[in-house]
Amino acid sequence: MTTTIAHRGFAGVNPENTVGAVRAASAAGADRVEIDVVACADGTPVVFHDAHLDDDGESRGVTDGSGAVHDLSPETVTAASVYGSGERVPTLARLCAETTVPLDIELKRPGESVCRGPLPPADRDAARERWQPFVDRVCDTLGDRDVRFSSFCEGALAAVRARDADAALAPLCRRLDVGRTLADRYDATAIHASLAAVRGGVDIDRTCNVWTLRTWREARDAVAAGADGLIADYPGLQQWLEA
């Protein structure tokens, strides 16, 4: 049975990364919900994807707020409304208190720019140390929640493994060889690969969940390639797979 993971709480039909989206995704039958977690100025983990609340730089203007999240207080960030929906940017603590579905947490910026992909040995300890305070804050918030951690950044994966030898990890990748390298290095249980990365077929000895799927045809292609799970923007993408 292919697992359905609701990307940002099925962002195609819900205001992404909000409590309302996570609840709606769970009600729609998602097995797990994927969310993004970033740090405010004081290190508080909030559930948000972009670097800025507004459309500065590469950010998309997701909220009615403005400024870089890593420069703002949690009070300012959580006052922002997501796409005018009335749903506010939640702290990770609030989302955990108000929902129960298993989570896939993508660890994003710990307040600064970070490197993606595997690092040379000389850089790994410094990268882990940059991530460790934020990862510790996230883990302290989660308690015994059913969580799997993902990231494009080796420093984030290393910090989780340093904190918890048994934590479930899933490197994010656009190339399977990159995912395999990080999965082997940190004993990850899964790899989260782009659809483009698995077009030639999945050849790994771990669970492979494929992102970000928006149509039933993409879901069909991912399953045909050997995906174990679908990280999807919409519910119901599996209904035509048997046909």
CSV table of C-alpha atoms in Angstrom, one decimal:
chain,number,residue,atom,x,y,z
A,1,MET,CA,0.0,0.0,0.0
A,2,THR,CA,1.5,3.3,-1.1
A,3,THR,CA,1.7,5.9,1.7
A,4,THR,CA,0.2,9.4,1.2
A,5,ILE,CA,2.1,12.3,2.8
A,6,ALA,CA,0.3,15.6,2.6
A,7,HIS,CA,2.8,18.2,1.4
A,8,ARG,CA,2.5,21.2,3.8
A,9,GLY,CA,-0.9,19.9,4.7
A,10,PHE,CA,-2.1,19.4,1.1
A,11,ALA,CA,-1.1,22.9,0.1
A,12,GLY,CA,-3.0,22.7,-3.2
A,13,VAL,CA,-6.3,22.8,-1.3
A,14,ASN,CA,-5.4,24.2,2.1
A,15,PRO,CA,-3.4,27.2,3.5
A,16,GLU,CA,0.0,25.6,3.7
A,17,ASN,CA,1.8,24.8,6.9
A,18,THR,CA,-1.1,25.8,9.2
A,19,VAL,CA,-3.0,24.0,11.9
A,20,GLY,CA,-6.1,24.1,9.8
A,21,ALA,CA,-4.2,22.5,6.9
A,22,VAL,CA,-2.8,19.7,9.0
A,23,ARG,CA,-6.2,19.0,10.5
A,24,ALA,CA,-7.8,19.0,7.0
A,25,ALA,CA,-5.1,16.7,5.6
A,26,SER,CA,-5.6,14.2,8.4
A,27,ALA,CA,-9.4,14.3,7.9
A,28,ALA,CA,-8.8,13.7,4.1
A,29,GLY,CA,-6.9,10.5,4.8
A,30,ALA,CA,-3.2,11.5,4.8
A,31,ASP,CA,-1.0,8.9,6.5
A,32,ARG,CA,1.5,11.6,7.4
A,33,VAL,CA,1.7,15.4,7.0
A,34,GLU,CA,4.8,17.1,5.8
A,35,ILE,CA,5.6,20.6,7.3
A,36,ASP,CA,8.5,23.0,7.2
A,37,VAL,CA,10.1,24.4,10.3
A,38,VAL,CA,12.3,27.5,10.5
A,39,ALA,CA,13.7,29.6,13.4
A,40,CYS,CA,12.6,33.1,14.5
A,41,ALA,CA,15.1,35.6,15.8
A,42,ASP,CA,15.1,34.1,19.3
A,43,GLY,CA,15.3,30.5,17.9
A,44,THR,CA,11.6,29.6,18.4
A,45,PRO,CA,10.6,27.0,15.8
A,46,VAL,CA,7.7,28.1,13.6
A,47,VAL,CA,6.0,26.2,10.8
A,48,PHE,CA,6.8,28.1,7.6
A,49,HIS,CA,8.6,27.5,4.4
A,50,ASP,CA,9.9,30.8,2.9
A,51,ALA,CA,12.7,33.0,4.2
A,52,HIS,CA,10.4,36.1,4.3
A,53,LEU,CA,6.8,36.6,5.2
A,54,ASP,CA,6.3,38.8,2.1
A,55,ASP,CA,7.5,38.5,-1.4
A,56,ASP,CA,11.1,39.7,-0.9
A,57,GLY,CA,13.7,37.8,-2.8
A,58,GLU,CA,12.6,34.3,-3.7
A,59,SER,CA,9.8,34.3,-1.2
A,60,ARG,CA,6.3,34.1,-2.6
A,61,GLY,CA,4.3,36.5,-0.4
A,62,VAL,CA,2.5,33.8,1.5
A,63,THR,CA,1.3,36.1,4.3
A,64,ASP,CA,0.1,39.6,5.0
A,65,GLY,CA,3.3,40.2,7.1
A,66,SER,CA,6.7,41.4,6.1
A,67,GLY,CA,10.3,40.8,6.9
A,68,ALA,CA,12.7,37.9,7.2
A,69,VAL,CA,11.5,35.3,9.6
A,70,HIS,CA,15.0,34.9,11.2
A,71,ASP,CA,14.9,38.7,12.1
A,72,LEU,CA,11.5,38.7,13.6
A,73,SER,CA,10.0,37.8,17.0
A,74,PRO,CA,7.6,34.8,17.2
A,75,GLU,CA,4.8,37.2,18.2
A,76,THR,CA,5.3,39.0,14.9
A,77,VAL,CA,5.6,35.9,12.8
A,78,THR,CA,2.5,34.2,14.3
A,79,ALA,CA,0.4,37.3,13.8
A,80,ALA,CA,0.7,36.8,10.0
A,81,SER,CA,-2.3,35.4,8.1
A,82,VAL,CA,-1.5,32.8,5.4
A,83,TYR,CA,-3.0,33.8,2.0
A,84,GLY,CA,-5.8,35.8,3.7
A,85,SER,CA,-7.3,32.5,5.0
A,86,GLY,CA,-7.5,33.6,8.6
A,87,GLU,CA,-5.1,30.8,9.5
A,88,ARG,CA,-2.0,32.2,11.2
A,89,VAL,CA,1.6,31.0,11.0
A,90,PRO,CA,1.8,28.6,14.0
A,91,THR,CA,4.7,27.9,16.3
A,92,LEU,CA,5.7,24.2,16.2
A,93,ALA,CA,4.6,24.0,19.8
A,94,ARG,CA,1.1,25.1,18.9
A,95,LEU,CA,0.8,22.8,15.9
A,96,CYS,CA,1.9,19.8,18.1
A,97,ALA,CA,-0.6,20.7,20.8
A,98,GLU,CA,-3.5,21.0,18.4
A,99,THR,CA,-2.9,18.1,16.0
A,100,THR,CA,-2.1,14.4,16.4
A,101,VAL,CA,-1.2,13.1,12.9
A,102,PRO,CA,2.3,11.7,12.3
A,103,LEU,CA,4.6,14.4,10.9
A,104,ASP,CA,7.4,14.7,8.4
A,105,ILE,CA,9.4,17.7,9.4
A,106,GLU,CA,11.6,19.4,6.9
A,107,LEU,CA,14.3,21.3,8.8
A,108,LYS,CA,15.1,24.5,7.0
A,109,ARG,CA,17.1,27.6,7.8
A,110,PRO,CA,18.3,27.9,11.5
A,111,GLY,CA,18.5,31.7,11.0
A,112,GLU,CA,21.1,31.8,8.3
A,113,SER,CA,22.1,30.5,4.9
A,114,VAL,CA,23.2,26.9,4.9
A,115,CYS,CA,24.8,24.4,2.4
A,116,ARG,CA,22.8,21.7,0.8
A,117,GLY,CA,24.0,18.2,0.0
A,118,PRO,CA,27.0,16.1,1.3
A,119,LEU,CA,29.8,18.1,2.8
A,120,PRO,CA,33.6,17.3,2.8
A,121,PRO,CA,34.8,15.8,6.1
A,122,ALA,CA,36.5,19.0,7.2
A,123,ASP,CA,33.2,21.0,7.1
A,124,ARG,CA,30.8,18.5,8.8
A,125,ASP,CA,31.4,19.3,12.4
A,126,ALA,CA,31.0,23.0,11.9
A,127,ALA,CA,27.8,22.5,9.9
A,128,ARG,CA,26.4,20.3,12.6
A,129,GLU,CA,27.3,22.8,15.3
A,130,ARG,CA,25.4,25.6,13.4
A,131,TRP,CA,22.3,23.5,13.3
A,132,GLN,CA,22.5,21.9,16.8
A,133,PRO,CA,20.8,24.7,18.8
A,134,PHE,CA,17.8,24.8,16.5
A,135,VAL,CA,17.5,21.1,16.2
A,136,ASP,CA,17.6,20.8,20.0
A,137,ARG,CA,14.8,23.4,20.2
A,138,VAL,CA,12.7,21.4,17.7
A,139,CYS,CA,13.3,18.1,19.5
A,140,ASP,CA,12.5,19.6,22.9
A,141,THR,CA,9.2,20.8,21.4
A,142,LEU,CA,8.1,17.5,19.9
A,143,GLY,CA,8.1,15.3,23.0
A,144,ASP,CA,7.0,11.8,21.9
A,145,ARG,CA,5.3,12.8,18.7
A,146,ASP,CA,5.6,10.4,15.8
A,147,VAL,CA,8.1,12.3,13.6
A,148,ARG,CA,10.5,11.8,10.7
A,149,PHE,CA,13.1,14.5,10.0
A,150,SER,CA,14.1,15.5,6.5
A,151,SER,CA,16.5,18.1,5.1
A,152,PHE,CA,18.6,18.9,2.1
A,153,CYS,CA,21.3,19.9,4.5
A,154,GLU,CA,23.8,17.5,5.9
A,155,GLY,CA,24.3,19.7,9.0
A,156,ALA,CA,20.7,19.3,9.9
A,157,LEU,CA,20.7,15.5,9.6
A,158,ALA,CA,24.0,15.3,11.6
A,159,ALA,CA,22.5,17.4,14.4
A,160,VAL,CA,19.4,15.2,14.6
A,161,ARG,CA,21.6,12.1,14.7
A,162,ALA,CA,23.8,13.6,17.4
A,163,ARG,CA,20.7,14.4,19.5
A,164,ASP,CA,18.9,11.1,19.0
A,165,ALA,CA,20.6,7.9,17.8
A,166,ASP,CA,17.2,6.4,17.0
A,167,ALA,CA,15.5,9.3,15.2
A,168,ALA,CA,13.9,8.6,11.9
A,169,LEU,CA,15.7,10.5,9.1
A,170,ALA,CA,15.0,11.0,5.4
A,171,PRO,CA,17.5,13.1,3.3
A,172,LEU,CA,15.8,15.2,0.7
A,173,CYS,CA,17.5,15.0,-2.7
A,174,ARG,CA,17.2,15.8,-6.4
A,175,ARG,CA,19.6,13.0,-7.3
A,176,LEU,CA,19.4,9.5,-5.8
A,177,ASP,CA,23.1,9.2,-5.4
A,178,VAL,CA,23.1,12.2,-3.2
A,179,GLY,CA,20.2,10.7,-1.1
A,180,ARG,CA,22.0,7.4,-0.8
A,181,THR,CA,25.2,9.0,0.4
A,182,LEU,CA,23.5,11.0,3.1
A,183,ALA,CA,21.2,8.0,4.0
A,184,ASP,CA,24.2,5.7,4.5
A,185,ARG,CA,26.2,8.3,6.4
A,186,TYR,CA,23.4,8.9,9.0
A,187,ASP,CA,21.6,5.6,8.9
A,188,ALA,CA,18.4,7.1,7.5
A,189,THR,CA,15.2,5.0,7.2
A,190,ALA,CA,14.0,6.7,4.0
A,191,ILE,CA,15.0,9.0,1.2
A,192,HIS,CA,12.7,11.8,0.0
A,193,ALA,CA,13.5,12.2,-3.7
A,194,SER,CA,12.2,14.4,-6.5
A,195,LEU,CA,10.1,12.9,-9.2
A,196,ALA,CA,12.8,13.7,-11.7
A,197,ALA,CA,15.3,11.7,-9.6
A,198,VAL,CA,13.3,8.5,-9.8
A,199,ARG,CA,12.3,8.6,-13.5
A,200,GLY,CA,14.8,5.9,-14.3
A,201,GLY,CA,13.5,3.7,-11.4
A,202,VAL,CA,14.1,3.5,-7.7
A,203,ASP,CA,17.2,1.4,-6.8
A,204,ILE,CA,17.7,1.9,-3.1
A,205,ASP,CA,17.4,-0.4,-0.1
A,206,ARG,CA,15.3,2.1,1.9
A,207,THR,CA,11.8,3.6,1.8
A,208,CYS,CA,11.6,6.1,-1.1
A,209,ASN,CA,9.0,8.8,-0.9
A,210,VAL,CA,8.6,11.1,-3.9
A,211,TRP,CA,7.9,14.8,-4.0
A,212,THR,CA,6.1,17.0,-4.9
A,213,LEU,CA,3.2,15.4,-6.8
A,214,ARG,CA,0.3,17.5,-8.1
A,215,THR,CA,-1.5,15.2,-10.6
A,216,TRP,CA,-2.7,11.6,-10.7
A,217,ARG,CA,-0.4,11.1,-13.6
A,218,GLU,CA,2.7,12.1,-11.6
A,219,ALA,CA,1.5,9.8,-8.8
A,220,ARG,CA,1.2,7.0,-11.3
A,221,ASP,CA,4.7,7.6,-12.7
A,222,ALA,CA,6.1,7.7,-9.2
A,223,VAL,CA,4.5,4.4,-8.2
A,224,ALA,CA,5.6,2.8,-11.5
A,225,ALA,CA,9.2,3.9,-10.7
A,226,GLY,CA,9.0,2.1,-7.4
A,227,ALA,CA,8.0,4.8,-4.9
A,228,ASP,CA,6.8,3.7,-1.5
A,229,GLY,CA,5.1,7.0,-0.7
A,230,LEU,CA,3.7,10.0,-2.4
A,231,ILE,CA,4.4,13.5,-1.1
A,232,ALA,CA,1.4,15.3,-2.6
A,233,ASP,CA,-0.2,18.7,-2.8
A,234,TYR,CA,-3.6,17.3,-3.3
A,235,PRO,CA,-5.6,14.4,-1.7
A,236,GLY,CA,-7.0,11.6,-3.9
A,237,LEU,CA,-4.1,11.2,-6.3
A,238,GLN,CA,-4.1,7.5,-5.9
A,239,GLN,CA,-7.7,6.8,-7.0
A,240,TRP,CA,-6.7,5.9,-10.6
A,241,LEU,CA,-3.5,4.0,-9.9
A,242,GLU,CA,-5.2,0.5,-10.0
A,243,ALA,CA,-6.7,1.4,-13.4
